[in-house]
Short mmCIF file of C-alpha atoms in Angstrom, two decimals:
data_model
loop_
_atom_site.label_atom_id
_atom_site.label_comp_id
_atom_site.label_asym_id
_atom_site.label_seq_id
_atom_site.Cartn_x
_atom_site.Cartn_y
_atom_site.Cartn_z
CA ASN E 288 16.77 152.17 76.76
CA ALA E 289 14.72 149.35 78.23
CA GLY E 290 17.91 147.60 79.39
CA VAL E 291 17.45 143.84 79.89
CA THR E 292 13.94 142.48 79.52
CA GLN E 293 12.76 138.98 80.40
CA THR E 294 9.55 137.15 79.64
CA PRO E 295 7.52 135.65 81.17
CA LYS E 296 7.62 137.03 84.73
CA PHE E 297 6.00 133.93 86.21
CA ARG E 298 5.40 130.41 84.93
CA ILE E 299 4.20 127.11 86.35
CA LEU E 300 5.24 123.95 84.51
CA LYS E 301 4.37 120.33 84.98
CA ILE E 302 7.16 117.77 85.29
CA GLY E 303 8.40 116.82 81.82
CA GLN E 304 7.14 119.93 80.04
CA SER E 305 9.48 122.22 78.13
CA MET E 306 9.66 125.99 77.82
CA THR E 307 11.84 128.84 76.64
CA LEU E 308 12.70 131.83 78.81
CA GLN E 309 13.23 134.90 76.68
CA CYS E 310 15.89 137.56 77.29
CA THR E 311 16.56 140.69 75.22
CA GLN E 312 18.96 143.57 75.77
CA ASP E 313 19.09 146.85 73.86
CA MET E 314 22.49 148.08 75.04
CA ASN E 315 24.52 146.38 72.28
CA HIS E 316 26.36 144.35 74.89
CA ASN E 317 28.59 141.53 73.74
CA TYR E 318 28.27 139.39 76.86
CA MET E 319 25.08 137.81 78.11
CA TYR E 320 24.45 135.46 81.03
CA TRP E 321 21.80 133.23 82.54
CA TYR E 322 21.72 132.70 86.30
CA ARG E 323 19.41 130.85 88.64
CA GLN E 324 18.78 131.91 92.20
CA ASP E 325 17.33 129.42 94.63
CA PRO E 326 15.57 130.64 97.81
CA GLY E 327 17.99 132.29 100.21
CA MET E 328 20.92 131.64 97.91
CA GLY E 329 23.20 133.64 95.64
CA LEU E 330 23.47 133.39 91.88
CA LYS E 331 24.58 130.30 90.01
CA LEU E 332 25.73 130.72 86.41
CA ILE E 333 23.95 128.41 83.95
CA TYR E 334 25.30 129.53 80.56
CA TYR E 335 26.94 132.59 79.13
CA SER E 336 27.76 134.01 75.72
CA VAL E 337 30.60 136.27 74.62
CA GLY E 338 28.94 137.20 71.34
CA ALA E 339 26.50 136.05 68.69
CA GLY E 340 27.06 132.40 67.82
CA ILE E 341 29.27 131.70 70.86
CA THR E 342 28.01 130.11 74.07
CA ASP E 343 29.69 128.35 76.97
CA LYS E 344 28.64 126.37 80.03
CA GLY E 345 28.60 127.84 83.48
CA GLU E 346 28.44 126.15 86.86
CA VAL E 347 25.03 124.40 86.48
CA PRO E 348 24.24 123.77 82.77
CA ASN E 349 22.56 120.35 83.02
CA GLY E 350 18.93 120.37 81.88
CA TYR E 351 19.26 123.65 79.98
CA ASN E 352 20.19 124.78 76.50
CA VAL E 353 20.92 128.21 75.02
CA SER E 354 21.46 129.83 71.66
CA ARG E 355 22.71 133.28 70.62
CA SER E 356 21.76 134.02 67.03
CA THR E 357 21.75 137.81 67.51
CA THR E 358 23.52 140.28 69.79
CA GLU E 359 20.21 141.25 71.41
CA ASP E 360 18.64 137.89 72.26
CA PHE E 361 19.75 135.03 74.50
CA PRO E 362 16.92 132.53 75.10
CA LEU E 363 17.21 129.75 77.70
CA ARG E 364 15.51 126.46 76.90
CA LEU E 365 14.38 124.02 79.59
CA GLU E 366 13.82 120.51 78.30
CA LEU E 367 11.92 117.97 80.41
CA ALA E 368 11.33 120.23 83.40
CA ALA E 369 12.07 118.78 86.84
CA PRO E 370 11.13 120.05 90.35
CA SER E 371 14.84 120.80 90.92
CA GLN E 372 14.54 123.52 88.29
CA THR E 373 12.11 125.50 90.41
CA SER E 374 13.95 128.77 90.86
CA VAL E 375 14.13 132.43 89.86
CA TYR E 376 16.02 132.89 86.61
CA PHE E 377 17.93 136.08 85.85
CA CYS E 378 19.37 137.17 82.55
CA ALA E 379 22.18 139.73 82.55
CA SER E 380 24.40 141.48 80.05
CA SER E 381 27.68 143.39 80.05
CA PHE E 382 29.78 145.14 77.45
CA ARG E 383 32.78 143.05 78.42
CA THR E 384 33.49 140.58 81.21
CA GLY E 385 35.80 141.21 84.13
CA ALA E 386 35.22 144.50 85.86
CA ASP E 387 32.37 145.60 83.65
CA THR E 388 28.96 146.17 85.22
CA GLN E 389 26.44 143.40 84.71
CA TYR E 390 22.93 144.65 84.06
CA PHE E 391 20.22 142.28 85.22
CA GLY E 392 16.69 141.74 84.06
CA PRO E 393 13.76 141.56 86.50
CA GLY E 394 13.78 137.76 86.60
CA THR E 395 11.42 134.91 85.75
CA ARG E 396 9.95 132.95 88.64
CA LEU E 397 9.51 129.33 87.56
CA THR E 398 7.75 126.61 89.50
CA VAL E 399 7.82 122.98 88.37
CA LEU E 400 5.12 120.79 89.91
CA THR C 246 33.77 124.83 97.11
CA GLN C 247 32.56 128.43 97.24
CA LEU C 248 35.22 130.70 95.75
CA LEU C 249 33.84 133.79 97.49
CA GLU C 250 32.60 133.44 101.06
CA GLN C 251 30.30 136.13 102.40
CA SER C 252 29.59 136.71 106.08
CA PRO C 253 27.38 136.98 107.88
CA GLN C 254 24.75 135.16 105.87
CA PHE C 255 21.92 137.03 107.63
CA LEU C 256 21.92 140.28 109.57
CA SER C 257 19.04 142.01 111.30
CA ILE C 258 19.67 145.40 112.88
CA GLN C 259 17.84 148.47 114.14
CA GLU C 260 17.70 151.63 112.09
CA GLY C 261 20.64 153.91 112.95
CA GLU C 262 23.10 151.12 113.74
CA ASN C 263 26.35 150.55 111.89
CA LEU C 264 27.29 147.26 110.25
CA THR C 265 30.03 145.59 108.25
CA VAL C 266 29.70 142.64 105.89
CA TYR C 267 32.61 140.68 104.49
CA CYS C 268 33.58 138.94 101.28
CA ASN C 269 36.59 136.62 101.54
CA SER C 270 38.50 134.31 99.25
CA SER C 271 41.76 132.41 99.04
CA SER C 272 42.04 133.50 95.40
CA VAL C 273 43.24 136.80 93.99
CA PHE C 274 40.80 138.85 91.94
CA SER C 275 41.58 141.59 89.46
CA SER C 276 38.52 143.49 90.67
CA LEU C 277 35.58 143.05 92.95
CA GLN C 278 32.02 144.31 92.66
CA TRP C 279 29.22 144.75 95.17
CA TYR C 280 25.59 144.44 94.09
CA ARG C 281 22.37 145.02 96.04
CA GLN C 282 19.25 143.05 95.26
CA GLU C 283 15.84 144.13 96.52
CA PRO C 284 12.97 141.63 96.81
CA GLY C 285 11.46 140.73 93.44
CA GLU C 286 14.15 142.50 91.42
CA GLY C 287 17.50 141.77 89.81
CA PRO C 288 20.80 142.81 91.40
CA VAL C 289 22.04 146.35 90.81
CA LEU C 290 25.70 147.33 90.89
CA LEU C 291 26.77 149.52 93.82
CA VAL C 292 30.51 149.76 93.25
CA THR C 293 33.58 148.23 91.60
CA VAL C 294 36.96 148.21 93.35
CA VAL C 295 40.04 147.44 91.27
CA THR C 296 43.16 148.39 93.26
CA GLY C 297 44.45 146.59 96.35
CA GLY C 298 43.75 148.74 99.43
CA GLU C 299 41.23 150.88 97.56
CA VAL C 300 38.45 152.52 99.56
CA LYS C 301 35.33 153.89 97.89
CA LYS C 302 32.47 155.75 99.51
CA LEU C 303 28.90 155.92 98.29
CA LYS C 304 26.99 158.18 100.71
CA ARG C 305 26.72 156.06 103.91
CA LEU C 306 28.34 152.99 102.33
CA THR C 307 32.11 152.44 102.47
CA PHE C 308 33.72 149.72 100.39
CA GLN C 309 37.25 148.42 100.84
CA PHE C 310 39.33 146.07 98.71
CA GLY C 311 41.98 144.13 100.61
CA ASP C 312 45.65 144.87 99.97
CA ALA C 313 46.16 141.39 98.54
CA ARG C 314 42.96 141.64 96.44
CA LYS C 315 41.53 138.52 98.08
CA ASP C 316 38.86 140.13 100.23
CA SER C 317 36.52 143.08 100.53
CA SER C 318 34.24 144.66 103.07
CA LEU C 319 31.15 146.84 102.98
CA HIS C 320 30.46 149.13 105.92
CA ILE C 321 27.13 150.90 106.30
CA THR C 322 26.88 153.85 108.69
CA ALA C 323 23.57 154.68 110.34
CA ALA C 324 21.58 152.04 108.49
CA GLN C 325 18.17 152.96 107.11
CA THR C 326 15.19 150.75 106.24
CA GLY C 327 15.94 151.45 102.58
CA ASP C 328 19.24 149.56 102.97
CA THR C 329 17.31 146.30 103.39
CA GLY C 330 18.22 143.76 100.73
CA LEU C 331 20.61 141.06 99.63
CA TYR C 332 24.21 142.23 99.22
CA LEU C 333 26.26 140.20 96.76
CA CYS C 334 29.97 140.43 96.09
CA ALA C 335 31.36 139.29 92.75
CA GLY C 336 34.97 138.83 91.74
CA ALA C 337 36.63 139.05 88.34
CA ARG C 338 39.57 136.78 87.65
CA ASN C 339 42.37 137.72 85.31
CA SER C 340 41.87 135.06 82.68
CA GLY C 341 40.27 136.26 79.45
CA ASN C 342 36.52 135.79 79.11
CA THR C 343 35.95 134.17 82.50
CA PRO C 344 32.65 135.38 83.96
CA LEU C 345 32.27 136.96 87.37
CA VAL C 346 32.19 134.69 90.41
CA PHE C 347 29.38 135.56 92.83
CA GLY C 348 29.23 134.95 96.55
CA LYS C 349 26.04 133.65 98.19
CA GLY C 350 25.23 137.05 99.64
CA THR C 351 24.40 138.68 102.96
CA ARG C 352 20.72 139.26 103.59
CA LEU C 353 20.30 142.51 105.54
CA SER C 354 17.14 143.52 107.29
CA VAL C 355 16.98 147.01 108.82
CA ILE C 356 14.11 147.42 111.25
CA ALA C 357 12.55 150.80 112.05
#
């Protein structure tokens, strides 16, 4: 199993550009999550999904959109990138929520200039 | 308002020393997890504690869940340079599909 994979690993965007961060898991997990981690900080939840076709907002959803058309994939879309979106983005998955282990991808480091 | 407060925020110690980091809340959690994150990587689960008063050991790491399930601690004995990283606690609340709540983390640096 590859676990949770994310692409790209690094990206530089100009203000106002858009991009999609890809996330795929091969563990047949129902739950998937997107977090951002700012320098020296913990994780902030952007969006999460409890299954294909179902998504919900987390703590910091503004400026982002998600979709979940399959169990495996959970892309994160940035529209009109802003410098405040410079961060490291982590995708994670779990079989259930609550006490279940969250498995994280390696992250995407995004810089908006 | 941060639901889970971790302290200290930063810790730098010599190899061989002992240390304890804390994760506190005014809320009750059904379970609490500890993750370690190394530079350039995603967090990796170390342990899950589910019962008030529970103590779990993982080699030199000892994890405790408070009796009231509002707090937890992580004690490392004889720290090694390989223990360096960001330690995150995350709490699960009882209600349905609610995702984990993460603390801001304790950044540990163990110096040889």
